[in-house]
Short mmCIF file of N, CA and C in Angstrom, two decimals:
data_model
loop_
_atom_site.label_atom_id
_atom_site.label_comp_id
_atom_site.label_asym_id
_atom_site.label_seq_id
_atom_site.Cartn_x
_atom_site.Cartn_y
_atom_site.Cartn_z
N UNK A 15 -69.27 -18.77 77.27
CA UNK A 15 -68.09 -19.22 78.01
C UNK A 15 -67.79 -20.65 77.61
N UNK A 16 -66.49 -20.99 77.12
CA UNK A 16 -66.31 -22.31 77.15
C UNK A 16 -64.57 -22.65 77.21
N UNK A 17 -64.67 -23.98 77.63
CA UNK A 17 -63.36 -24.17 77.94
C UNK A 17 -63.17 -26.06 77.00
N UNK A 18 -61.82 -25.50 76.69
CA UNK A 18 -61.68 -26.30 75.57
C UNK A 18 -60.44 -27.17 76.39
N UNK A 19 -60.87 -28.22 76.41
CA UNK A 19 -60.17 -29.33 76.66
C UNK A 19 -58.90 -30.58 75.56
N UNK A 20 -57.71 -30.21 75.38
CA UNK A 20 -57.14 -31.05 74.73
C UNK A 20 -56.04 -32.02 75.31
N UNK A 21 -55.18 -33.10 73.89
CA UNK A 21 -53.93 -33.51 74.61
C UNK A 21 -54.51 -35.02 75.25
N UNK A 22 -55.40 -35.72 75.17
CA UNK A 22 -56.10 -36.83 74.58
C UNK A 22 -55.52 -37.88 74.02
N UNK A 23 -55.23 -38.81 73.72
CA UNK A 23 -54.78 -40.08 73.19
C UNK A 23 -54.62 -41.53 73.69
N UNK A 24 -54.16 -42.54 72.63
CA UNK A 24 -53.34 -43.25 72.81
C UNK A 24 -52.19 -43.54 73.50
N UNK A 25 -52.01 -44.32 74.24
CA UNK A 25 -50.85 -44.78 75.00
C UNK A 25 -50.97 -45.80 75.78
N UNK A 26 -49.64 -46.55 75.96
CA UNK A 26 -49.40 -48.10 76.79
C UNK A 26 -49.26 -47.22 78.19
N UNK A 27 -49.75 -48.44 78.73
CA UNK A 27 -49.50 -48.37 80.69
C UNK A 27 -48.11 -48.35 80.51
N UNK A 28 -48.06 -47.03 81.79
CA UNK A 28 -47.08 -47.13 82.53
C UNK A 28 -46.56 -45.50 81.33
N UNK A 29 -47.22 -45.57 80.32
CA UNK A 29 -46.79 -43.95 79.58
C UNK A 29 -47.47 -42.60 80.37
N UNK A 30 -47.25 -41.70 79.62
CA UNK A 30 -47.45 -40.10 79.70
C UNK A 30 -48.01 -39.32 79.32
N UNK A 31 -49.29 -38.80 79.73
CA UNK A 31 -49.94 -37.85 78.82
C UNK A 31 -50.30 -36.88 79.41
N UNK A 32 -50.39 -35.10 78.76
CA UNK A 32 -50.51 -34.34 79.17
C UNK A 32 -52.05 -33.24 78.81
N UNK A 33 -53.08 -33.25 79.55
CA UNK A 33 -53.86 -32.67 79.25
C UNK A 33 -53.98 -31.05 79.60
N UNK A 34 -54.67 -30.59 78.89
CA UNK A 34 -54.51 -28.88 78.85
C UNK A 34 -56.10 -28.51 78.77
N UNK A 35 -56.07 -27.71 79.35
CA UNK A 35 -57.64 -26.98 79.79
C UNK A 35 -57.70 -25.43 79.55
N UNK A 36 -58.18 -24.80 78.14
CA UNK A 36 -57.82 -23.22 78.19
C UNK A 36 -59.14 -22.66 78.09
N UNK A 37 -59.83 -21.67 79.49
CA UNK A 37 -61.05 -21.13 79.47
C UNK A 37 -61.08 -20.27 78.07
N UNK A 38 -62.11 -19.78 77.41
CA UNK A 38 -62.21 -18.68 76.47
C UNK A 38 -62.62 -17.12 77.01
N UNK A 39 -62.27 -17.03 79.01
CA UNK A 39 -62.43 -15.85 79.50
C UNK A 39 -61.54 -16.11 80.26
N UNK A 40 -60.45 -14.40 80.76
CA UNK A 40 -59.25 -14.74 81.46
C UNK A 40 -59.84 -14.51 82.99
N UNK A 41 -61.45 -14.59 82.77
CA UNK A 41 -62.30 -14.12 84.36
C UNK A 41 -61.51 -15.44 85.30
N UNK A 42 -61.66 -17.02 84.73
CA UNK A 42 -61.36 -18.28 85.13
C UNK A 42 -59.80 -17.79 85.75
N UNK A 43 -59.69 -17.44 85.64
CA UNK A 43 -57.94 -17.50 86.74
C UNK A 43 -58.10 -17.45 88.17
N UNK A 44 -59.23 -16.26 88.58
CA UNK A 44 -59.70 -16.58 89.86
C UNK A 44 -60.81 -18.02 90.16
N UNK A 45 -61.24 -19.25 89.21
CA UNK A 45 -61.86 -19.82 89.36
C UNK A 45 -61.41 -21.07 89.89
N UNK A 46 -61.75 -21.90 90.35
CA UNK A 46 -61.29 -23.32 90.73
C UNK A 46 -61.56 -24.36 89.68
N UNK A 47 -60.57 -25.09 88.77
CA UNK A 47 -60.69 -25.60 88.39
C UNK A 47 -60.38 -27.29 88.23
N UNK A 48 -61.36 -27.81 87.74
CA UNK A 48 -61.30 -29.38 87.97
C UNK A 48 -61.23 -30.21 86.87
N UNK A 49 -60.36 -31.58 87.15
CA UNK A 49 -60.90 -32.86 85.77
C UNK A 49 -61.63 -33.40 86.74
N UNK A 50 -61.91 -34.09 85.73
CA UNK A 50 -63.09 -35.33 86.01
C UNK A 50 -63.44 -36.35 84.61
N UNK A 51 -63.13 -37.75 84.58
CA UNK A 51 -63.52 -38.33 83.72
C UNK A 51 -64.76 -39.45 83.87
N UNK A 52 -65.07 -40.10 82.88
CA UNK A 52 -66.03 -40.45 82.62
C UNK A 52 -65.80 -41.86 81.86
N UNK A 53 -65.75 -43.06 82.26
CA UNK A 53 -65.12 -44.38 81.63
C UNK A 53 -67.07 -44.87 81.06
N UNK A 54 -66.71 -45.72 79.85
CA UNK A 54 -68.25 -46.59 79.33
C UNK A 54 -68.49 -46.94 80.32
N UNK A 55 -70.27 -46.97 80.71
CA UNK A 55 -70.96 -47.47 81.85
C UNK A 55 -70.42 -47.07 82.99
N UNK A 56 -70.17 -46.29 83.32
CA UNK A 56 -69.64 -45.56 84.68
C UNK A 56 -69.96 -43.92 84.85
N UNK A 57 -70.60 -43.57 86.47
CA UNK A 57 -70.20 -42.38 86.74
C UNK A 57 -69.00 -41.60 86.32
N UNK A 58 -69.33 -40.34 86.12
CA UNK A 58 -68.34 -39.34 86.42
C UNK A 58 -67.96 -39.44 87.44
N UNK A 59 -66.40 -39.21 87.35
CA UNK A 59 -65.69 -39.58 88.81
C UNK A 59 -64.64 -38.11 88.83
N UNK A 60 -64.55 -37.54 89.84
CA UNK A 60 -63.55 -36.84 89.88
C UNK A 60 -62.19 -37.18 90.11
N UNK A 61 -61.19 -36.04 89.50
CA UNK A 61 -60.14 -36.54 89.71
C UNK A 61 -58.45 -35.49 90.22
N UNK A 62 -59.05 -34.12 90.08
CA UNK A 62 -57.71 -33.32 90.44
C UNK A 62 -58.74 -32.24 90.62
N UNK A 63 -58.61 -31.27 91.59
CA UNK A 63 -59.00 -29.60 91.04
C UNK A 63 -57.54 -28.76 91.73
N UNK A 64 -57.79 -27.60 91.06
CA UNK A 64 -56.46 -26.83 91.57
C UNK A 64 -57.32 -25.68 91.83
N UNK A 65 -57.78 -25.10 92.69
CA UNK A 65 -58.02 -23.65 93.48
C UNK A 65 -57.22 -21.87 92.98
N UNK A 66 -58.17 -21.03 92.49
CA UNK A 66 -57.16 -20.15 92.09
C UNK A 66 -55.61 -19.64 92.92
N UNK A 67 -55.60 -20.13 94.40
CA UNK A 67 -54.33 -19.97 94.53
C UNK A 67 -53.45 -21.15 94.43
N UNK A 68 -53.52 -22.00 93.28
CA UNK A 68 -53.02 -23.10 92.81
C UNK A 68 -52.82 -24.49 94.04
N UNK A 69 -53.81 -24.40 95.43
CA UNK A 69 -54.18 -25.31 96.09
C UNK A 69 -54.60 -26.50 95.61
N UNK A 70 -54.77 -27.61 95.73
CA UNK A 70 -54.68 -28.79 95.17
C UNK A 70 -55.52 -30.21 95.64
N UNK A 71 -56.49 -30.65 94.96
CA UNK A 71 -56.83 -31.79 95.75
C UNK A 71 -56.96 -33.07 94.37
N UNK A 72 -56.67 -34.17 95.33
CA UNK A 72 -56.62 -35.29 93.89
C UNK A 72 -57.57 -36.93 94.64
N UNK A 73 -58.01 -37.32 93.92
CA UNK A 73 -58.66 -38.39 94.01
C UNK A 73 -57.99 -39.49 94.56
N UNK A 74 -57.67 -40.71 95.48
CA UNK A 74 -57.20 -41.34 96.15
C UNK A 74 -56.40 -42.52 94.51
N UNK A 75 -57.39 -42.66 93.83
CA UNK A 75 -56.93 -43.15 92.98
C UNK A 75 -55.51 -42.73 91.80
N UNK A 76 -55.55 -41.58 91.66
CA UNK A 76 -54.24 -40.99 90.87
C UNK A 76 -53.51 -40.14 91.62
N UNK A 77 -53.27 -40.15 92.93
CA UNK A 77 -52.25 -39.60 93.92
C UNK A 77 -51.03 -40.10 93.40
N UNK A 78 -50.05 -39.00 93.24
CA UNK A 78 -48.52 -39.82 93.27
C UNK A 78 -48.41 -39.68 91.81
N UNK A 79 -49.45 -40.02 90.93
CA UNK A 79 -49.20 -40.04 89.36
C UNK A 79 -50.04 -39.37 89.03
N UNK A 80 -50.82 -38.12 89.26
CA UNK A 80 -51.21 -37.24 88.12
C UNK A 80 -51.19 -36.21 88.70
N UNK A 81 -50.75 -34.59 88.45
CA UNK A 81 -50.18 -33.57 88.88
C UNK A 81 -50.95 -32.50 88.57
N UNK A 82 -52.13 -31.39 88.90
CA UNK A 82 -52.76 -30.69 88.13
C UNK A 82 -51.83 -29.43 88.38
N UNK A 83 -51.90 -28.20 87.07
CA UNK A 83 -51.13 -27.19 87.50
C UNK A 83 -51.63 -25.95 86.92
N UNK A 84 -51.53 -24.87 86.88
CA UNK A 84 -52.41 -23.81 86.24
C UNK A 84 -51.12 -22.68 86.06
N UNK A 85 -51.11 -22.36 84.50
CA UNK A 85 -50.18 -21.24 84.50
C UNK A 85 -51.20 -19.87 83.89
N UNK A 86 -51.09 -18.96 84.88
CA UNK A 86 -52.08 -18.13 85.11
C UNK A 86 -51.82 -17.53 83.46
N UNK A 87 -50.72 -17.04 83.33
CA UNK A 87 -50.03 -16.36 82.71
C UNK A 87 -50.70 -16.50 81.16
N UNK A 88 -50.69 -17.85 80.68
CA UNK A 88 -51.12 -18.36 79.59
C UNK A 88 -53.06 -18.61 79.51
N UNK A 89 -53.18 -18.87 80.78
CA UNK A 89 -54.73 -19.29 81.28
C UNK A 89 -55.01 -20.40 80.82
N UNK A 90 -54.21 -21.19 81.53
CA UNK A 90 -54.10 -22.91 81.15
C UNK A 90 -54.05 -23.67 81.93
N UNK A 91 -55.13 -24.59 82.32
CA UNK A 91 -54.46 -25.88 83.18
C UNK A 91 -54.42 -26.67 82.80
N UNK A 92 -53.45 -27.75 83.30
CA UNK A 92 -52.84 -28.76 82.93
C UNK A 92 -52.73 -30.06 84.11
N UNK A 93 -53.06 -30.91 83.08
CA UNK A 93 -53.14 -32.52 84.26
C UNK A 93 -52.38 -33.42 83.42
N UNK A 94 -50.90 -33.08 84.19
CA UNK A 94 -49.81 -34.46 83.85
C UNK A 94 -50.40 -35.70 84.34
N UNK A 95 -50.06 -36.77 83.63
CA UNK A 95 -50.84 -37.99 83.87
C UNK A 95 -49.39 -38.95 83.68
N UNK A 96 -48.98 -39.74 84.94
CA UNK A 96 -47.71 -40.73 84.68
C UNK A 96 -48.25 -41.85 84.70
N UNK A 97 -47.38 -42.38 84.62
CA UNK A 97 -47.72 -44.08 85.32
C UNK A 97 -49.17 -44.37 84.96
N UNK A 98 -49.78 -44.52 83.29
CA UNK A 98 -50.85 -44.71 83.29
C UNK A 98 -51.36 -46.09 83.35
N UNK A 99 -52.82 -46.14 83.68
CA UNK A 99 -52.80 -47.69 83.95
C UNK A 99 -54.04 -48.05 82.87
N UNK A 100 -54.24 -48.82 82.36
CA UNK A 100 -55.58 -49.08 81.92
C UNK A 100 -56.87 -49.27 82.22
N UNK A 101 -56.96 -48.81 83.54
CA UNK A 101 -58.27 -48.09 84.42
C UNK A 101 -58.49 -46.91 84.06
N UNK A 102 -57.28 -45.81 83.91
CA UNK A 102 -57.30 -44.65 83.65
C UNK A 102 -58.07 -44.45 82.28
N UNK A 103 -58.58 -44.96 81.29
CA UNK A 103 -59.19 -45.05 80.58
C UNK A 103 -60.47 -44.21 80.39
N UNK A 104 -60.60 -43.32 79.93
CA UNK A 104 -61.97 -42.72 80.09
C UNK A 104 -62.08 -41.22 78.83
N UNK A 105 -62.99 -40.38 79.12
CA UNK A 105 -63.25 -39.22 78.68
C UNK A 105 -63.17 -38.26 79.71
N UNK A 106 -61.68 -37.54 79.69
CA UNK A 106 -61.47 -36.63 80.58
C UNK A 106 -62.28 -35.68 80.41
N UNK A 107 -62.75 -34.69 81.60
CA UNK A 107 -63.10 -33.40 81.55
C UNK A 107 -62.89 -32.07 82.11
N UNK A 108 -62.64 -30.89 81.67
CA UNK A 108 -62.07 -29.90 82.55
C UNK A 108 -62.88 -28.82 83.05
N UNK A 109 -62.90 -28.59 83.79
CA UNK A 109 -64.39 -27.69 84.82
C UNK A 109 -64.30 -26.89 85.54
N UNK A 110 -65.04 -25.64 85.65
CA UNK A 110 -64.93 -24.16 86.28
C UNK A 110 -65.85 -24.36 87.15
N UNK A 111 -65.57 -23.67 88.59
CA UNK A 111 -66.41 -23.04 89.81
C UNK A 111 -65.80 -21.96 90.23
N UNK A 112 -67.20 -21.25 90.42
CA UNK A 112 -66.47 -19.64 90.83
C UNK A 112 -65.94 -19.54 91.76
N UNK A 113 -65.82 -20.80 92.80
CA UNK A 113 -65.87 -20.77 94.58
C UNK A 113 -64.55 -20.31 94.89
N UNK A 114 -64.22 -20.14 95.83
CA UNK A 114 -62.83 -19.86 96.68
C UNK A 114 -62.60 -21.14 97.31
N UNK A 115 -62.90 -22.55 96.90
CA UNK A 115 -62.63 -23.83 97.12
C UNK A 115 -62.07 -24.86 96.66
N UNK A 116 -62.07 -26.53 96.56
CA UNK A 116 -61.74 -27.10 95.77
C UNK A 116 -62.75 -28.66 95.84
N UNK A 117 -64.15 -27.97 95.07
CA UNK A 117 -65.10 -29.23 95.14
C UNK A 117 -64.68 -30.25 94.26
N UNK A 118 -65.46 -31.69 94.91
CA UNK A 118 -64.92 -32.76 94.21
C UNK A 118 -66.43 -33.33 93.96
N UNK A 119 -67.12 -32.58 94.24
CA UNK A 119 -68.56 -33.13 93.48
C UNK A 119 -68.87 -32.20 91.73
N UNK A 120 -69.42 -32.76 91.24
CA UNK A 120 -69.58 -32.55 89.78
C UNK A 120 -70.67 -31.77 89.42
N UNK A 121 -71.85 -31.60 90.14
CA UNK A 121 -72.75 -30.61 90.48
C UNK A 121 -72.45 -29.03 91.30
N UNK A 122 -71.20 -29.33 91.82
CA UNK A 122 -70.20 -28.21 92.31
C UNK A 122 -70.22 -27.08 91.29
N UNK A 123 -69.78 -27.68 89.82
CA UNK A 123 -68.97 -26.79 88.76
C UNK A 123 -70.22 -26.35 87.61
N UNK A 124 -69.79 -25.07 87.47
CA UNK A 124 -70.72 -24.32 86.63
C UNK A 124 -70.65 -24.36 85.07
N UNK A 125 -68.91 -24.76 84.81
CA UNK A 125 -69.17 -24.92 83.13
C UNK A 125 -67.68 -26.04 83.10
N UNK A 126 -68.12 -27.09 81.84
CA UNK A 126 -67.55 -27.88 81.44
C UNK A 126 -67.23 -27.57 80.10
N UNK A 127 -66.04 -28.48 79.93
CA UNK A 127 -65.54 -28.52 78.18
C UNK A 127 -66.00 -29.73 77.56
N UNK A 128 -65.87 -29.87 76.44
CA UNK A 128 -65.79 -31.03 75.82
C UNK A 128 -65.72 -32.53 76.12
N UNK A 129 -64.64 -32.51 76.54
CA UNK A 129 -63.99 -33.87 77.17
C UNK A 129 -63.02 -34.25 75.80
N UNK A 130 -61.68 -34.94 76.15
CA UNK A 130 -60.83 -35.52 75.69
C UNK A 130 -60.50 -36.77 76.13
N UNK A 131 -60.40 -37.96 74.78
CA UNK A 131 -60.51 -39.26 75.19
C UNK A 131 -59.04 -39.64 75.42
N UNK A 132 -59.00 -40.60 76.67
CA UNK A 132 -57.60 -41.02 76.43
C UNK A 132 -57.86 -42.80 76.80
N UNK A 133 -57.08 -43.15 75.78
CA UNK A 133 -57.28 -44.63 76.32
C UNK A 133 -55.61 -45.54 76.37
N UNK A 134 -55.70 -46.04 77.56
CA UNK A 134 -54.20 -46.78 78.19
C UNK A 134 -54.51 -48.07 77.57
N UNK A 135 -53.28 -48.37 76.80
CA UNK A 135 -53.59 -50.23 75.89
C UNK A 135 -52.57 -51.40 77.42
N UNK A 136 -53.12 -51.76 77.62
CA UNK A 136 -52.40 -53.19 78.47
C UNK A 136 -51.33 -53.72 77.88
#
């Protein structure tokens, strides 16, 4: 099982980037899925999950500017990212739990991708 995380980059504060999360089983549609990144010298921090009935929870920190969304159809989720700041800085990651919930702990989730770097220039 793995889920491939892209959509990663470069960009000035205050730009746009769109990350994409596609499991390699269409089992994940009923799963809850989460980002979570990871900045140098820092915890993993969570940051969006969306619940298979596309329920929603987001981190106090990117409320208002980052949007998670899941199109079943394709078996894709996606974390619009606005208004980036150069905190936002890190190694995103995208993450499966089988639950009927929306955990924000990182020991919650049963399988991770890769991670995709994105870094905001000042």
């Amino acid at each position: 099982v793995q889920l491939q995380a892209s959509g990663g980059g470069l960009v000035q504060a205050g730009g746009s980037l769109r990350l994409s999360c596609v499991p390699s089983e269409r089992t994940f549609v009923r799963y809850a899925m989460g980002w979570f990144r990871q900045a140098p010298g820092k915890e993993r921090e969570f940051v969006a999950v969306i619940d298979w009935n596309s329920r929603t929870s987001y981190a106090n920190s990117v409320k208002g500017r980052f949007t998670v969304s899941r199109d079943s159809a394709r078996n894709t989720v996606f974390l619009q990212m606005n208004s980036l700041k150069p905190e936002d800085t890190a190694v995103y990651y995208c993450a499966a739990d089988p639950g009927w919930y929306r955990p924000e702990a990182a020991s919650e989730y049963d399988y991770w991708g890769q991670g995709t770097q994105v870094t905001v220039s000042s």
